[in-house]
Coordinates of C-alpha atoms and ligand atoms in Angstrom, one line a residue:
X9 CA 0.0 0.0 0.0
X10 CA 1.3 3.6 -0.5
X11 CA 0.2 7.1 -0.2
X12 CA 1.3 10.8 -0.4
X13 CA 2.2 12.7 2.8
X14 CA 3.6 16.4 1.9
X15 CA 6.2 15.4 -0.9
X16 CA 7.3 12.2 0.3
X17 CA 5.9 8.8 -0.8
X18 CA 5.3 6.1 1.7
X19 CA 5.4 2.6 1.2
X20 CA 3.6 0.6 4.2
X21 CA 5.3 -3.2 4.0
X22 CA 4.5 -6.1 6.8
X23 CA 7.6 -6.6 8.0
X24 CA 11.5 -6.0 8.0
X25 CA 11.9 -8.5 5.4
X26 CA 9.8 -7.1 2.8
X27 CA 11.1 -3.6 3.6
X28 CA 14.5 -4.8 2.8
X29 CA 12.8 -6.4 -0.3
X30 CA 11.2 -3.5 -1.5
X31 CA 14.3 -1.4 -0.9
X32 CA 17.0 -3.9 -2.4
X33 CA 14.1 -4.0 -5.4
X34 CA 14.1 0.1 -5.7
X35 CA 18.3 -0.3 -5.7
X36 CA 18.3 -3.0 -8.2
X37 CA 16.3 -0.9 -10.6
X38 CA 18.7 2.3 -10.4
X39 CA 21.3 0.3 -11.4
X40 CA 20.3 -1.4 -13.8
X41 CA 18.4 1.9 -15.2
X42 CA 22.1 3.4 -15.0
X43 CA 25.4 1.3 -14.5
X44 CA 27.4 4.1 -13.1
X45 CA 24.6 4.8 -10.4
X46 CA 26.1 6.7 -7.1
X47 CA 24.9 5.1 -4.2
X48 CA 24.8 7.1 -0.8
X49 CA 24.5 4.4 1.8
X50 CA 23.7 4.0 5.4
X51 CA 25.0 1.2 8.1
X52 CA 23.1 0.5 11.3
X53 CA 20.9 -2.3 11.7
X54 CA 18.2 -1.6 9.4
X55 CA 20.3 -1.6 6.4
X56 CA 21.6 -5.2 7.0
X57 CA 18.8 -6.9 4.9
X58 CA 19.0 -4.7 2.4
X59 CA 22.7 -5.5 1.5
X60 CA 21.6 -8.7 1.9
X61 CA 19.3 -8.9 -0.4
X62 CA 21.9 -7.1 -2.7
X63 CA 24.2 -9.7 -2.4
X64 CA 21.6 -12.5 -3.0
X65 CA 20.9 -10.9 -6.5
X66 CA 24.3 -10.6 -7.4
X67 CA 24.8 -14.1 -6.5
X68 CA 21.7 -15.2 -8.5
X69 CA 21.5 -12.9 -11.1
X70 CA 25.1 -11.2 -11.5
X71 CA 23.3 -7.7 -11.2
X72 CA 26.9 -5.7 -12.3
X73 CA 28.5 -3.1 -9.6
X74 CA 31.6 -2.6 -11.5
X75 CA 30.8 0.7 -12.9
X76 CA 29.0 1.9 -8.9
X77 CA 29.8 4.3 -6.8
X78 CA 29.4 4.8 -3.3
X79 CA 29.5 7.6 -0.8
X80 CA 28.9 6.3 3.1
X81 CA 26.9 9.0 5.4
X82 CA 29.6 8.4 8.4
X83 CA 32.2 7.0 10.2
X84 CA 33.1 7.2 13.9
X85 CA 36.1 9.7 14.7
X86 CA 39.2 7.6 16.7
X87 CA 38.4 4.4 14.4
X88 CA 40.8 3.5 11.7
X89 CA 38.8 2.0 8.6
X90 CA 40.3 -1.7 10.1
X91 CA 38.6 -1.2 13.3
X92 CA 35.8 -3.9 14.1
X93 CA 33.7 -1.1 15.0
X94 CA 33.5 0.9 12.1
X95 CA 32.0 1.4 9.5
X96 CA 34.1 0.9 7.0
X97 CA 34.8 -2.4 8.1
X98 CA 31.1 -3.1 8.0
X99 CA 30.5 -2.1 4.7
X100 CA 32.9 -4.4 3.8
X101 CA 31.7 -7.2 5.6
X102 CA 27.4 -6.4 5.2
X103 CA 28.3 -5.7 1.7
X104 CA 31.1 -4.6 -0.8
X105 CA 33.1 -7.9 -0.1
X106 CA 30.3 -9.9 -1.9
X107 CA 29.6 -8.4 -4.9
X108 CA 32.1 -6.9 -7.7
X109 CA 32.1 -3.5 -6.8
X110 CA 36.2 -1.6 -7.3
X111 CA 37.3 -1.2 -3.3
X112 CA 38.1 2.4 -5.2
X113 CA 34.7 3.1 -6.2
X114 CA 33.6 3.2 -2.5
X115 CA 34.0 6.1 0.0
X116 CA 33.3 6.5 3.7
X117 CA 35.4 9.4 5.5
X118 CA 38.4 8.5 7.5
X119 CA 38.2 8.3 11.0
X120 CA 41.4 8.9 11.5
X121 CA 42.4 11.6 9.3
X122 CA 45.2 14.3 10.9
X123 CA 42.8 16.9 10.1
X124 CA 39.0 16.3 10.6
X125 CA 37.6 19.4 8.8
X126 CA 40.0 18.6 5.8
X127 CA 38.6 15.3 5.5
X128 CA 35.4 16.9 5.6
X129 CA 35.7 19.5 2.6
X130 CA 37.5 16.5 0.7
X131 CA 34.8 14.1 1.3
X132 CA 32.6 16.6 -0.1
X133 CA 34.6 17.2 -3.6
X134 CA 34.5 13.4 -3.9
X135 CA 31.1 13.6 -4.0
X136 CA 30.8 16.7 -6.3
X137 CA 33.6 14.6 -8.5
X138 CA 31.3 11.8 -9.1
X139 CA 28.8 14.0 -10.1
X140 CA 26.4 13.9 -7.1
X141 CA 24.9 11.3 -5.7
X142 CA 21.9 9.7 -7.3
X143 CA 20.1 7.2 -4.9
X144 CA 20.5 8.1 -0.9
X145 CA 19.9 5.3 1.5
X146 CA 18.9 6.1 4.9
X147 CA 18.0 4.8 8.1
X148 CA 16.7 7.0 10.9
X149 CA 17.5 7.3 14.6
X150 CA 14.8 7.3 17.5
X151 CA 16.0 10.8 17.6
X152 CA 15.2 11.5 14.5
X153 CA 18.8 11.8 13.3
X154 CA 19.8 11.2 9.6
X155 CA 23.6 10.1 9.3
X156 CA 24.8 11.7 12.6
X157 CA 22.7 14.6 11.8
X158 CA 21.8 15.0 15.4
X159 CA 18.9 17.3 16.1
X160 CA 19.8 21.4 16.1
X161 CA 22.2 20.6 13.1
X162 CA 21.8 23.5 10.3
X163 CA 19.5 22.3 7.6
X164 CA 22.2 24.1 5.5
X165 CA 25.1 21.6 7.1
X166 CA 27.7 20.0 4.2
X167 CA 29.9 17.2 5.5
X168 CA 31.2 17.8 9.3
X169 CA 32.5 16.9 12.3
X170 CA 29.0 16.3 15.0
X171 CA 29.1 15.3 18.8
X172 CA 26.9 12.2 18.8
X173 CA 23.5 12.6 21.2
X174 CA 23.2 11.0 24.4
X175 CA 20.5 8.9 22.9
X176 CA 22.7 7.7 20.1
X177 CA 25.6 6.7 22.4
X178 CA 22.8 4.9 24.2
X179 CA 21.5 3.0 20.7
X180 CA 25.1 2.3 19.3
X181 CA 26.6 0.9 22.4
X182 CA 24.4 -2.5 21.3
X183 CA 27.2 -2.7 18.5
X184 CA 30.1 -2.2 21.2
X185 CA 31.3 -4.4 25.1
X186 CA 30.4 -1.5 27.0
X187 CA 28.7 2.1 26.7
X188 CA 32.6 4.4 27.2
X189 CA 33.7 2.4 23.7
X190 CA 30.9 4.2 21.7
X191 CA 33.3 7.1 20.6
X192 CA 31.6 10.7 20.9
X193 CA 32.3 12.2 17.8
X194 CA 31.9 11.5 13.8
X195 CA 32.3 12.6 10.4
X196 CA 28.9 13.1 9.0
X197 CA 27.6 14.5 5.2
X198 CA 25.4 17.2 6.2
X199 CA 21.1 17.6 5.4
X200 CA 22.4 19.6 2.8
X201 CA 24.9 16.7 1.3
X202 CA 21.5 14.3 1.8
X203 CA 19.1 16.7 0.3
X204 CA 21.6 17.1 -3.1
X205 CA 20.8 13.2 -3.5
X206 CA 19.0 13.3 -6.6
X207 CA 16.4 10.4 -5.4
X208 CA 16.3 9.5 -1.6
X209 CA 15.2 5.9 0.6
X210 CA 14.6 5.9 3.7
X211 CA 14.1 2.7 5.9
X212 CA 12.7 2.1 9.2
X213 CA 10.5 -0.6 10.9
X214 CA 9.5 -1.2 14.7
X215 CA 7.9 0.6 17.2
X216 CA 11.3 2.6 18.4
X217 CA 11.1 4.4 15.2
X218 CA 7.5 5.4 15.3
X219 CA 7.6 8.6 17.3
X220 CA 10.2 9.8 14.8
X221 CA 8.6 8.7 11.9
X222 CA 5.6 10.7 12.9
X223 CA 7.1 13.7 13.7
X224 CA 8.8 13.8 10.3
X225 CA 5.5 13.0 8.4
X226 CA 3.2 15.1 10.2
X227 CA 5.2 17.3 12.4
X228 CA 6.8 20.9 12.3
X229 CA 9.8 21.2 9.6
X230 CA 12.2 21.7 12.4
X231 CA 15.6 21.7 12.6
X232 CA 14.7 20.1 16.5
X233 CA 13.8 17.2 13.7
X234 CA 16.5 16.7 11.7
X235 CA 14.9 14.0 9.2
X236 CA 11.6 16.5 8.8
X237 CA 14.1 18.5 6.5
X238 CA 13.4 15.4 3.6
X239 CA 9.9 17.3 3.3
X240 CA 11.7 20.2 1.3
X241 CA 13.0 17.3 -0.8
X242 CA 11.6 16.3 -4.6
X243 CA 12.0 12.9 -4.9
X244 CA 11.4 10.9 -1.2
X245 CA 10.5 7.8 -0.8
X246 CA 10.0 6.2 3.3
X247 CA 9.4 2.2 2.9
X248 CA 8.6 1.5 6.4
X249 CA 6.7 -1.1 8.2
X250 CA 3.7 -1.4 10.1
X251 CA 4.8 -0.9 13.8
X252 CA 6.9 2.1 12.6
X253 CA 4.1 4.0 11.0
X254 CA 1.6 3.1 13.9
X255 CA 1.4 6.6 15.6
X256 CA 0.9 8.5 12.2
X257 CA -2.8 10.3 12.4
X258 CA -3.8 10.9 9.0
X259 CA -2.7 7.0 7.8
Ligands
PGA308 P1 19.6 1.6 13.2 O1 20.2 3.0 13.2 O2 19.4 1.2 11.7 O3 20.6 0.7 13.8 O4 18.3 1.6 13.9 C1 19.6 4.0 12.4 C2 20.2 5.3 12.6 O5 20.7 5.6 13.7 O6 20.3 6.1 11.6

């Protein structure tokens, strides 16, 4: 089932598994549509099935990502791209090391670069070098964060250096032994690097993400919200399921 809210167009699936479905379908399409698609992609949990179902298809089908790009939203500050923990070592495990895309062809920001805010401004020519990025995948915190766009950040934010929010160091430490390993600080593309996505997916299922959800459907266009910003966007598609739509009124 889908309908119109603002701009963006939601897709109401059953369950994680045919969110990741519908997703992987929506991803399969653009590159197929266009070999040398730019991907902006997103880690976290909700993500997972997606690649998943990315690498199934390559597996079956030999769906090409030799001419694909990809852009990462973050990486954690202190952890070199080798660290268990980050997300570059994710990507390569949840995805790129089971399909044929070039280890060049994909970008996340160094954690450990000697200067931050030069990483930043570089990361942000890469993008502009590839010409953009055409398909944005995104997840969403409880928070409403997108990347670590943690609510307050400027709507008119490029690719920075962000504190993470209490409640994100609470989410994240899941992924790490104890709570004082989740490190504070990230590398983040800004709204503004999101909102330049030509086309943009965003995933979510469960209850946690509800409250968010409905705040960025049907809720003030706040920078409070950070995610709410997506309602200024074109070309937004949320494929969420049941329990994470639940608390939106005019469903
Ligand atoms: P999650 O994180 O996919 O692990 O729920 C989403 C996010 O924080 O953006």
């Amino acid at each position: 089932m889908s309908t119109a809210s603002q701009q963006i167009k939601i897709i109401s699936v059953q369950n994680y598994q045919e969110m990741s479905s519908v997703a992987a379908q929506l991803v399969l399409y653009a590159i197929k549509t266009k070999p040398t698609t730019v991907l902006g992609l997103a880690t976290g949990s909700t993500p997972i099935g997606l690649y998943e179902h990315l690498i199934n298809d390559y597996k079956q089908h030999q769906t090409s990502f030799e001419q694909v790009k990809t852009f990462n939203l973050d990486e954690y500050i202190g952890l070199a791209a080798d660290h268990p923990k980050s997300y570059s070592l994710f990507m390569r495990e949840m995805l790129f090391n089971h399909i044929n895309i070039k280890a060049e062809n994909t970008h996340i920001p160094s954690g450990v670069a000697a200067s931050p805010a030069e990483e930043c401004n570089h990361y942000e020519t890469l993008i502009q070098q590839a010409g953009g990025i055409d398909l944005q995948i995104l997840g969403i915190g409880t928070n409403g964060h997108i990347g670590f766009n943690e609510p307050g950040t400027p709507f008119s934010s490029r690719t920075h250096v962000t504190r993470l929010a209490e409640k994100t160091i609470e989410a994240n430490a899941r992924f790490f032994t104890a709570i004082d390993e989740v490190p504070t600080h990230s590398i983040t593309t800004g709204i503004e690097t999101i909102l330049s996505s030509k086309k943009i997916i965003l995933i979510a299922n469960g209850k946690d993400k509800a409250p968010a959800l409905q705040a960025v459907i049907e809720g003030d266009i706040t920078e409070e919200m950070p995610a709410s910003a997506l309602r200024g966007h074109p070309d937004v598609t949320i494929i969420a399921d049941m329990e994470a739509l639940s608390l939106l009124k005019k469903y």
